[in-house]
Short mmCIF file of C-alpha atoms in Angstrom, two decimals:
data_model
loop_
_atom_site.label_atom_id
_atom_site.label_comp_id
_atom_site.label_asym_id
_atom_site.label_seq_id
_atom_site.Cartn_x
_atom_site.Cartn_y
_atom_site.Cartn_z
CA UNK P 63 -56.88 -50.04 35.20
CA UNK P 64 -55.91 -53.00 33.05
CA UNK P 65 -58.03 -53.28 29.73
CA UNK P 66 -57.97 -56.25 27.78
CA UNK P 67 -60.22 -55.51 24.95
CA UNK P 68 -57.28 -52.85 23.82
CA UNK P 69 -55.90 -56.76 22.78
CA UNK P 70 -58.98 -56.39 19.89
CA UNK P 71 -62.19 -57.54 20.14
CA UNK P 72 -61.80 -59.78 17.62
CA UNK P 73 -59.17 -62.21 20.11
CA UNK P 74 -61.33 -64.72 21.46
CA UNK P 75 -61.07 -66.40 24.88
CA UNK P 76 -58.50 -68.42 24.04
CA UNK P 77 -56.18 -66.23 22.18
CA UNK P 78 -55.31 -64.29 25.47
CA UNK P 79 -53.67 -64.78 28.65
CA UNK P 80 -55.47 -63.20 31.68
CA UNK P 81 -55.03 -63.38 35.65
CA UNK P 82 -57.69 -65.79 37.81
CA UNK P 83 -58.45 -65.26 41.23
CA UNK P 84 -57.87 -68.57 43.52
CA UNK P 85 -60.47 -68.11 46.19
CA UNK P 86 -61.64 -65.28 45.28
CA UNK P 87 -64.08 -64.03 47.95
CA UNK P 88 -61.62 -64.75 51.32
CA UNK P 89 -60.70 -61.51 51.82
CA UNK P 90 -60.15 -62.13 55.58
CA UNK P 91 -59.78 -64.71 58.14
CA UNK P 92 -56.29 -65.52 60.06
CA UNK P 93 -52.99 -66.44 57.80
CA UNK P 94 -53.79 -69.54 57.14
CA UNK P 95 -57.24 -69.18 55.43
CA UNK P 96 -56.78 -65.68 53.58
CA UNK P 97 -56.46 -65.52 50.00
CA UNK P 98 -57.26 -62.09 48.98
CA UNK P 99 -56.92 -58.85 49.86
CA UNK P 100 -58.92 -56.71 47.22
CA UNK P 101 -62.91 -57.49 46.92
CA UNK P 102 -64.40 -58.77 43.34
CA UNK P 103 -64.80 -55.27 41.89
CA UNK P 104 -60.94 -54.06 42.96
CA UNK P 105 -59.13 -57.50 41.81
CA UNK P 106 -61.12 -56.27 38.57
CA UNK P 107 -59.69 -53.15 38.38
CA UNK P 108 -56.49 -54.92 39.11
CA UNK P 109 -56.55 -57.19 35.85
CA UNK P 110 -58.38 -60.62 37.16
CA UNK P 111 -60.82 -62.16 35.03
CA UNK P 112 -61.56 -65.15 36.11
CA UNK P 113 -62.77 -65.50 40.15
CA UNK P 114 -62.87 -68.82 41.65
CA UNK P 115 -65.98 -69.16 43.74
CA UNK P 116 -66.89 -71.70 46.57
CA UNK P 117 -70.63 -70.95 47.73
CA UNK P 118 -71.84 -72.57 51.42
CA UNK P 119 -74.68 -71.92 53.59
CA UNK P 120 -74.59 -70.89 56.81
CA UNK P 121 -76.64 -69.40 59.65
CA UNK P 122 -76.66 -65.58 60.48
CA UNK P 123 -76.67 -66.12 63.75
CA UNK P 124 -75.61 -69.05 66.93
CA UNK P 125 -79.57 -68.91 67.14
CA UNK P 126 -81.60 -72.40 65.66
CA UNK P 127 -84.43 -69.57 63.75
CA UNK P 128 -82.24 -67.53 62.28
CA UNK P 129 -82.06 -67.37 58.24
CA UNK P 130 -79.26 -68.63 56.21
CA UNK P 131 -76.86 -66.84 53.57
CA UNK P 132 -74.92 -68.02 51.06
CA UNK P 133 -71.02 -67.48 51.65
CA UNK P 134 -67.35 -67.65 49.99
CA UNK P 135 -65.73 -70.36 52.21
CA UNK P 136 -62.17 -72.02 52.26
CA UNK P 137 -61.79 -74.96 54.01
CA UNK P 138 -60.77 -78.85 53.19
CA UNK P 139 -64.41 -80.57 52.14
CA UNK P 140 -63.11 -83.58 53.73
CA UNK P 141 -63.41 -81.71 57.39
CA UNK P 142 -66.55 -79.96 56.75
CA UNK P 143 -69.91 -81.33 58.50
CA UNK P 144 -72.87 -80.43 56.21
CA UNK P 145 -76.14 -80.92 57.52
CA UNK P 146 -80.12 -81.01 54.83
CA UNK P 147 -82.77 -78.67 56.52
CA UNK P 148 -86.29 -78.94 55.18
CA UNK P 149 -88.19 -74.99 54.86
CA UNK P 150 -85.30 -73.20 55.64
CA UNK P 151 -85.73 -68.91 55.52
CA UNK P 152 -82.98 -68.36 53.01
CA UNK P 153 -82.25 -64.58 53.56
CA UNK P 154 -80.70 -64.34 50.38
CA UNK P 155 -84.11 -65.48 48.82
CA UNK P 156 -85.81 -62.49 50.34
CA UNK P 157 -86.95 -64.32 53.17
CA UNK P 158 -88.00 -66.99 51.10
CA UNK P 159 -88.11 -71.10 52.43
CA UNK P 160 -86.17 -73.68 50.71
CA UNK P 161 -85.04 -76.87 51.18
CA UNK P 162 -80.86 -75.85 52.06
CA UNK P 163 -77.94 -77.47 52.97
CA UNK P 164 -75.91 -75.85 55.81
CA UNK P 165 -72.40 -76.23 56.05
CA UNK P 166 -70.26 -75.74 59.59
CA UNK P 167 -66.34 -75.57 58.96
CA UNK P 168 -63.51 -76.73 60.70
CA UNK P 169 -61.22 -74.49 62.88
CA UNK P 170 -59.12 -74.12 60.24
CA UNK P 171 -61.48 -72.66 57.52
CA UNK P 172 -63.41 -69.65 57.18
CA UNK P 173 -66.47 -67.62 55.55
CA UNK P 174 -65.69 -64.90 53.15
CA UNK P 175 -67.59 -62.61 51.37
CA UNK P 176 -71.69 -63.01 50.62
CA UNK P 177 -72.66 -64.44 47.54
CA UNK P 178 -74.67 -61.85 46.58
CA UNK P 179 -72.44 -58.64 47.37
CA UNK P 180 -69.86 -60.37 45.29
CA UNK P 181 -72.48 -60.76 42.12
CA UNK P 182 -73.34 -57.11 42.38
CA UNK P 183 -69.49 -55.58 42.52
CA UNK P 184 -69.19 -58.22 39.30
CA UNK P 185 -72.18 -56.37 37.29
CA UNK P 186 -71.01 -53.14 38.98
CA UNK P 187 -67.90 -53.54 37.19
CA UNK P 188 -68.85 -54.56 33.53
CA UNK P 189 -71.44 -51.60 34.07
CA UNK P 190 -68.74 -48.78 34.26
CA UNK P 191 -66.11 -50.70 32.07
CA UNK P 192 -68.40 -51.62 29.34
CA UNK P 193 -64.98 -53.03 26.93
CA UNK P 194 -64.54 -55.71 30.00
CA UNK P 195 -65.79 -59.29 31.13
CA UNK P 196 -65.44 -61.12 33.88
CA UNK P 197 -66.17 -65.09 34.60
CA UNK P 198 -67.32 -66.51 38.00
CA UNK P 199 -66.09 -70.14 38.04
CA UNK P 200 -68.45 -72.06 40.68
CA UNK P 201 -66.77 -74.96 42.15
CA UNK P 202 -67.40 -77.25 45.13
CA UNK P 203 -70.80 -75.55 45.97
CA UNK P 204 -73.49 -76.90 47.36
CA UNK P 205 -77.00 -75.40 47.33
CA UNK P 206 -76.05 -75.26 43.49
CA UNK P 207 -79.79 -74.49 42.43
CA UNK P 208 -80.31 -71.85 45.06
CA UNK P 209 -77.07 -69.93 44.01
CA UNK P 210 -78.57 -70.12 40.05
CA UNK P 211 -81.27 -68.30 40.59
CA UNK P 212 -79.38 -65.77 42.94
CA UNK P 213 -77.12 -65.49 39.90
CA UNK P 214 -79.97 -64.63 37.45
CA UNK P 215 -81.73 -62.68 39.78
CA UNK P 216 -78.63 -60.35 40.78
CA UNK P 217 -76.76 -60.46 37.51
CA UNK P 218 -79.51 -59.41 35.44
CA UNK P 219 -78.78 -57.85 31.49
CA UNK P 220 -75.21 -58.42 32.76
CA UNK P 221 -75.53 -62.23 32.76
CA UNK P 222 -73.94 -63.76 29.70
CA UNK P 223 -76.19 -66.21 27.76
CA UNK P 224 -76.11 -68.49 24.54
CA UNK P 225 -74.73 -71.58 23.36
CA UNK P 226 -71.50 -72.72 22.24
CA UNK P 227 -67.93 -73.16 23.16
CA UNK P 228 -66.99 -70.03 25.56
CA UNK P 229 -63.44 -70.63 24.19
CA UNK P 230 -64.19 -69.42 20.53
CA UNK P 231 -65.88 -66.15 22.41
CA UNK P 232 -64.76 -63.22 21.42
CA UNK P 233 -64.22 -60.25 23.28
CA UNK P 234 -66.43 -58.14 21.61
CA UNK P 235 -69.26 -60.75 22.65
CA UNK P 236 -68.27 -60.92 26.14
CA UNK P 237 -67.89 -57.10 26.59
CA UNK P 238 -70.09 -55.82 29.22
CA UNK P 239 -71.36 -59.50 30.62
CA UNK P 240 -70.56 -61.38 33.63
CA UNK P 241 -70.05 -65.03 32.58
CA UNK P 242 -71.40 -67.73 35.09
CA UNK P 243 -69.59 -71.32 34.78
CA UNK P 244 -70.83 -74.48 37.02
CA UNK P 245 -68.65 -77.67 36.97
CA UNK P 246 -70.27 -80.77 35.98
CA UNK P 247 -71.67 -81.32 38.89
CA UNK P 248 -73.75 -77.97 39.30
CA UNK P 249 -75.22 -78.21 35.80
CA UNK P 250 -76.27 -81.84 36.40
CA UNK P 251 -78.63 -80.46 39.91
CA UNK P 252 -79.54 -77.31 37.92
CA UNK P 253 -79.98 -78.09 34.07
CA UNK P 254 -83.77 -79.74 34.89
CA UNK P 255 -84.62 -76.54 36.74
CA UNK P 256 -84.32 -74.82 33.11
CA UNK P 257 -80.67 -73.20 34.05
CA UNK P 258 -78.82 -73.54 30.69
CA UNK P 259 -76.53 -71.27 28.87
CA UNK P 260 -79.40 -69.89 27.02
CA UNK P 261 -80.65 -68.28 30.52
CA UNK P 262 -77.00 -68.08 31.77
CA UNK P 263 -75.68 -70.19 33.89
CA UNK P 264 -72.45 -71.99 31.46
CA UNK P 265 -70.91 -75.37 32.19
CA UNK P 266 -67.29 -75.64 32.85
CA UNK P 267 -65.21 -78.95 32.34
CA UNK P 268 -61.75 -79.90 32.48
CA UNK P 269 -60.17 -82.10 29.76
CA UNK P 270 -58.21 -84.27 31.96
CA UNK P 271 -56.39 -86.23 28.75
CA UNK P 272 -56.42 -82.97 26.96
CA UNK P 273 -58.49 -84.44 24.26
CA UNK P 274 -62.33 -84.25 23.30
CA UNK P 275 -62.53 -80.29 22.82
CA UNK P 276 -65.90 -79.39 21.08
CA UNK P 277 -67.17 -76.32 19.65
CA UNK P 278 -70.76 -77.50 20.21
CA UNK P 279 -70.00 -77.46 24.56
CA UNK P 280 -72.23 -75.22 26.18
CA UNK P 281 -69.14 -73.97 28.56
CA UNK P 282 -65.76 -73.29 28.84
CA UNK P 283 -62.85 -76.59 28.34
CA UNK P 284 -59.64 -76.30 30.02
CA UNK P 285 -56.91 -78.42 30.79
CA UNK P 286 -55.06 -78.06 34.20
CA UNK P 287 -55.82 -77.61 38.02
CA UNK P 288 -54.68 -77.07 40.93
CA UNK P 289 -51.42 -77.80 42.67
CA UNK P 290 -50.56 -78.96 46.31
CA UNK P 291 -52.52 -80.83 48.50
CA UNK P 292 -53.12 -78.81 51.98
CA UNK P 293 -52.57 -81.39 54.79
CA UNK P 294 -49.45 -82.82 53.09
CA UNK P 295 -47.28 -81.42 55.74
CA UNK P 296 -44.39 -79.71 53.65
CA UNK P 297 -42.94 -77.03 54.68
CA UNK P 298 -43.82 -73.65 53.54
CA UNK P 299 -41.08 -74.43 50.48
CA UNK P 300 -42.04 -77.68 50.03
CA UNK P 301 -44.90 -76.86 49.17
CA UNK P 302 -44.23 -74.27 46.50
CA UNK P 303 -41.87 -76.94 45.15
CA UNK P 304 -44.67 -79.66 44.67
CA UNK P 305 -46.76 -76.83 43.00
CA UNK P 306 -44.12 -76.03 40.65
CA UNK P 307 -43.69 -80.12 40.18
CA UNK P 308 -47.76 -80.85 39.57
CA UNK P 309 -48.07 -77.76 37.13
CA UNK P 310 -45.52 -79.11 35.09
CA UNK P 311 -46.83 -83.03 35.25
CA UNK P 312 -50.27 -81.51 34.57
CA UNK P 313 -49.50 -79.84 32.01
CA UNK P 314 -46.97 -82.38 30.46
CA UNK P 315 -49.69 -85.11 30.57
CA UNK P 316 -53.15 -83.35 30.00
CA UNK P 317 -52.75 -81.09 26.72
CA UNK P 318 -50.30 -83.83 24.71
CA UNK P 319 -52.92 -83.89 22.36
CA UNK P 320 -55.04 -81.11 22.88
CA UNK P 321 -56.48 -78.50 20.58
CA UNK P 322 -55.24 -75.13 20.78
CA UNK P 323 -58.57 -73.77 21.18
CA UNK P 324 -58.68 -75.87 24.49
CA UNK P 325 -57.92 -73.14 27.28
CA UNK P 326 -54.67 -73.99 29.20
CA UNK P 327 -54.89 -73.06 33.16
CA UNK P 328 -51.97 -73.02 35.74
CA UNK P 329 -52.35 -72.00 39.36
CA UNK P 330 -49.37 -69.85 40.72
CA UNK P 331 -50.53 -71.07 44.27
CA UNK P 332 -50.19 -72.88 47.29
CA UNK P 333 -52.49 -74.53 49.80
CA UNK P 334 -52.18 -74.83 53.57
CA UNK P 335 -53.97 -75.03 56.88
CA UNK P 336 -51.53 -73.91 59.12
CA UNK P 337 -49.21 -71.79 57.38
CA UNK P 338 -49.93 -68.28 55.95
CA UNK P 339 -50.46 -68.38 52.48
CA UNK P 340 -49.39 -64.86 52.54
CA UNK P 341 -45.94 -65.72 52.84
CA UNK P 342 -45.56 -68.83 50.44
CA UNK P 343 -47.18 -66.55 48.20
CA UNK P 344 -44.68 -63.75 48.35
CA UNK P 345 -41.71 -65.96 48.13
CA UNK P 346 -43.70 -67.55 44.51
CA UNK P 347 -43.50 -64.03 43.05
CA UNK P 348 -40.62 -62.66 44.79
CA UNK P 349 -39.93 -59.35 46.62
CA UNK P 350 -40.82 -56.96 43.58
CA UNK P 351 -44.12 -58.66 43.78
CA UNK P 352 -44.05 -60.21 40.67
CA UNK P 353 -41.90 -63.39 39.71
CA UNK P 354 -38.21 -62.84 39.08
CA UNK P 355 -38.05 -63.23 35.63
CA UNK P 356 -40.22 -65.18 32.97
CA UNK P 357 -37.80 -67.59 33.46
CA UNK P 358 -39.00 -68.21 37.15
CA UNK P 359 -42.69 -68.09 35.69
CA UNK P 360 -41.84 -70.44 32.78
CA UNK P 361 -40.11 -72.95 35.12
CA UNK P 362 -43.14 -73.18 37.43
CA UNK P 363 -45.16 -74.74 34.31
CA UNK P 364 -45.82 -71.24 31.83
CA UNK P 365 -43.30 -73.58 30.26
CA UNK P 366 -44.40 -77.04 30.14
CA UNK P 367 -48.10 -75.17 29.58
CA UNK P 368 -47.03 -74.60 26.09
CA UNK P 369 -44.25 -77.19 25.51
CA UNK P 370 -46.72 -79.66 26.03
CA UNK P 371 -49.07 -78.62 24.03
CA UNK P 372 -46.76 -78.13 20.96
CA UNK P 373 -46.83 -80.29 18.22
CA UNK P 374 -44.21 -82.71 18.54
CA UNK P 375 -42.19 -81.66 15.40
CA UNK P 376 -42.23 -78.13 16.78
CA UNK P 377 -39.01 -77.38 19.35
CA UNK P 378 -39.51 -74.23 21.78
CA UNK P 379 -36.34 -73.37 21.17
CA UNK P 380 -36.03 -73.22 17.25
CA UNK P 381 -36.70 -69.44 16.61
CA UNK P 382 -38.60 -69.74 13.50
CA UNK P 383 -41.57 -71.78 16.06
CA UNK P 384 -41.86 -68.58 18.09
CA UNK P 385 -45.55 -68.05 17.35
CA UNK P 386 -46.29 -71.50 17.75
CA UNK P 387 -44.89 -70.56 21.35
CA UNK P 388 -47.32 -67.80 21.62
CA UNK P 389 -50.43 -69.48 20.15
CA UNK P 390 -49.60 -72.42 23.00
CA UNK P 391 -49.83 -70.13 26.40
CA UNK P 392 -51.88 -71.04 29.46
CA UNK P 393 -54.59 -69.03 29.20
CA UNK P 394 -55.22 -68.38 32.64
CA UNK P 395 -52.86 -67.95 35.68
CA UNK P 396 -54.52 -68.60 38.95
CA UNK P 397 -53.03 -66.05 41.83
CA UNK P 398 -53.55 -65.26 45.40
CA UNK P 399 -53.29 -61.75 46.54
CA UNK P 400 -54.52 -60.58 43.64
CA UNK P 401 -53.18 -57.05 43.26
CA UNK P 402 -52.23 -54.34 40.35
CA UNK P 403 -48.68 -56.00 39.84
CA UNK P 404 -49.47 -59.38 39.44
CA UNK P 405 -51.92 -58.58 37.15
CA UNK P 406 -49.76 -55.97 35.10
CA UNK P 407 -47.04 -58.96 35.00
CA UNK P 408 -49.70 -61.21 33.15
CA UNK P 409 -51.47 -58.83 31.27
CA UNK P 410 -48.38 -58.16 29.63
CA UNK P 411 -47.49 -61.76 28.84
CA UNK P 412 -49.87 -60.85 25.89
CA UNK P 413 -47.34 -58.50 24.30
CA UNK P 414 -44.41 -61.04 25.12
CA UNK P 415 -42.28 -61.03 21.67
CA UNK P 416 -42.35 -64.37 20.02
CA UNK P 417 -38.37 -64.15 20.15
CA UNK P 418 -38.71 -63.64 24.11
CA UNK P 419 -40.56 -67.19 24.72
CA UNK P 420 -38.09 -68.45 22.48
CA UNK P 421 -34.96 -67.34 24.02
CA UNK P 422 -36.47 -68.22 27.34
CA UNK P 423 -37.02 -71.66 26.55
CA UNK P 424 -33.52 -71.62 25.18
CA UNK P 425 -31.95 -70.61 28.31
CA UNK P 426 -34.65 -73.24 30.72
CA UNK P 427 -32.77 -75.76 27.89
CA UNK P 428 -29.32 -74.43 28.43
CA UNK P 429 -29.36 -74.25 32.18
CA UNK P 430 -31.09 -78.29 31.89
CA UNK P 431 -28.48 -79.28 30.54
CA UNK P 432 -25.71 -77.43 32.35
CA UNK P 433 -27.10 -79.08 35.86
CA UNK P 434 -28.01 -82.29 34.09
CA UNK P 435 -23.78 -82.16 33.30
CA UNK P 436 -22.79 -81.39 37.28
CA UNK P 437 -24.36 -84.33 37.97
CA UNK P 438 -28.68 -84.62 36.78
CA UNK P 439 -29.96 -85.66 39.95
CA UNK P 440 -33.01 -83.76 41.54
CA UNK P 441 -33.16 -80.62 43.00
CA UNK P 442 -29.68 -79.26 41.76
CA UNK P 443 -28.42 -75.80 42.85
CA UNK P 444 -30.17 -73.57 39.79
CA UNK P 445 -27.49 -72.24 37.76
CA UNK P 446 -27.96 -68.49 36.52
CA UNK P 447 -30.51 -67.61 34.08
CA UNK P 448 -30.22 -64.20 33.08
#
């Protein structure tokens, strides 16, 4: 199993680099809609750290009675039909009424995993691996105050709490916790319901200039999102060619000016309706399972993550600016299929020798300027690397 506190538990949050899960609870479905393989507690063991999580409600049953649970779901929110019931029997509330909205999803999307079997794998985890952490990033929920209180309720002594930036955490405070991060929106429905860091439930934001990083934030600050947009159309390699092109103009634009304490994420993803993400994902990290080279890696933003982000006196490819290379990393590298491999591959960016980012970002430069000199243009036949 991967470990991370063997970095030191003095390395705070963003000191490290550590796998995400993209979808993490769509562990089935058709080709189109699966994104994982491995359940919460297995991508764990597997190195991921962070799980994305998209809650819904949704009936148990075709019949108009029956209770609702909250779900994983993928889908576009743009062909979902949501619907507010008054004194609805939320099963996941023990039986309890509430005021719920239901979601149905297109053809093209699908329920994953229950809300709360997911939460209990996550404290199951930090329970037997007591040196660990993991984060559950909530994003486009809905129900947001419903899946608080399922959070506290299941999560227990494992639930993270204080105040603060989560960014200057170390890992000897997050050691045995389950961290619980809302975006914006969540913590605006749930902060008058008394759901705060104090009692666990963390804010989340995203820096979009790269700029404003505080140390008094309640949450976790990171610059970067996602890449393709799923009913663009592209092929299965046009799309993994737009990804690579948005992590890099993400990156380039939103951590010009950021702090270093500001966490840095790229997604090593696609997005599609109609194509399996399976096999865009494969060809992203190649046949060994992992990406070619850290040159492939680099050149899909790990590259531009840090470039960006450098001061601009400092040149990746001076070798005396090699830890200046390794205090600039993403911090966290969104996958699908999250498996052993992949999260071996970025575990062990951590050890990556100063030299190595350096010499990588000398031969990105080299091979730049060798296609910029057959011509420039866009999309040039890559020239060798290694």
């Amino acid at each position: 199993m991967i470990t991370y506190y063997m970095l030191g538990g003095g390395k705070r949050l963003c000191d490290i680099v550590f796998a995400g899960s993209h979808d993490a609870g769509i562990t089935g479905g058709d080709a189109n809609v699966q994104t994982q393989d491995l359940e919460i507690f297995e991508q764990a063991q597997a190195g991921v750290r962070l799980f994305d999580l998209r809650i819904a409600a949704t009936k148990s049953s075709t019949l108009s009675s029956s209770p609702v649970l909250l779900k994983a779901f993928h889908a576009d929110p743009k062909l979902m039909h949501q619907k507010d019931k008054k004194d609805k029997t939320v099963f996941d509330l023990g039986g309890r009424k509430a005021n719920v909205t239901t979601t149905k999803l297109p053809l093209d999307g699908a329920f994953g995993m229950r809300l709360v079997d997911m939460l209990k794998q996550a404290k199951e985890f930090v329970k037997y691996n007591g040196s660990e952490f993991l984060i559950l990033k909530f994003d486009k929920c809905t129900n947001w105050t419903i899946i608080a209180e399922i959070c506290v309720r299941e999560l227990g002594s494992a639930l993270f709490t204080g105040t603060g930036s989560l960014n200057e955490k170390t890992l000897d405070q997050l050691k045995k916790h389950v961290v619980v991060l809302f975006t914006p929106k969540g913590i605006a429905e749930v902060a008058g319901q008394g759901y705060l860091s104090s009692t666990g439930i963390w804010g989340c934001k995203s820096l979009a200039d790269g700029t404003g990083y505080s140390s008094g934030y309640d949450g976790l600050q990171y610059v970067g999102k996602g890449g393709t947009d799923a009913l663009n159309g592209d092929s299965d390699m046009g799309k993994i060619a737009s990804n690579i092109e948005t992590q890099s103009g993400l990156m380039q634009i939103g951590a010009l000016n950021s702090d270093p304490k500001v966490m840095g994420m790229m997604y090593w993803t696609t997005t599609g309706l109609k194509r399996s993400i399976r096999e865009r994902n494969s060809t992203m990290w190649g046949p060994d399972n992992r990406p070619t080279a850290l040159t492939e890696l680099w050149m899909a933003g790990f590259g531009e993550a840090i470039e960006s982000r450098l001061p601009t006196y400092v040149s990746s490819t001076d070798y005396t600016n090699g830890v200046a290379l390794k205090v600039f990393m993403p911090n966290i590298v969104m996958i699908d299929f999250a498996d052993i491999d992949k999260g071996k591959f970025i575990f062990e960016l951590n050890m990556k020798a100063s030299t190595e980012l350096t010499q990588t970002a000398r031969k990105i430069e080299q091979a730049r300027k060798l296609a910029q000199g057959q011509g420039g243009g866009r999309r040039q036949q890559r020239v060798g690397l290694f």
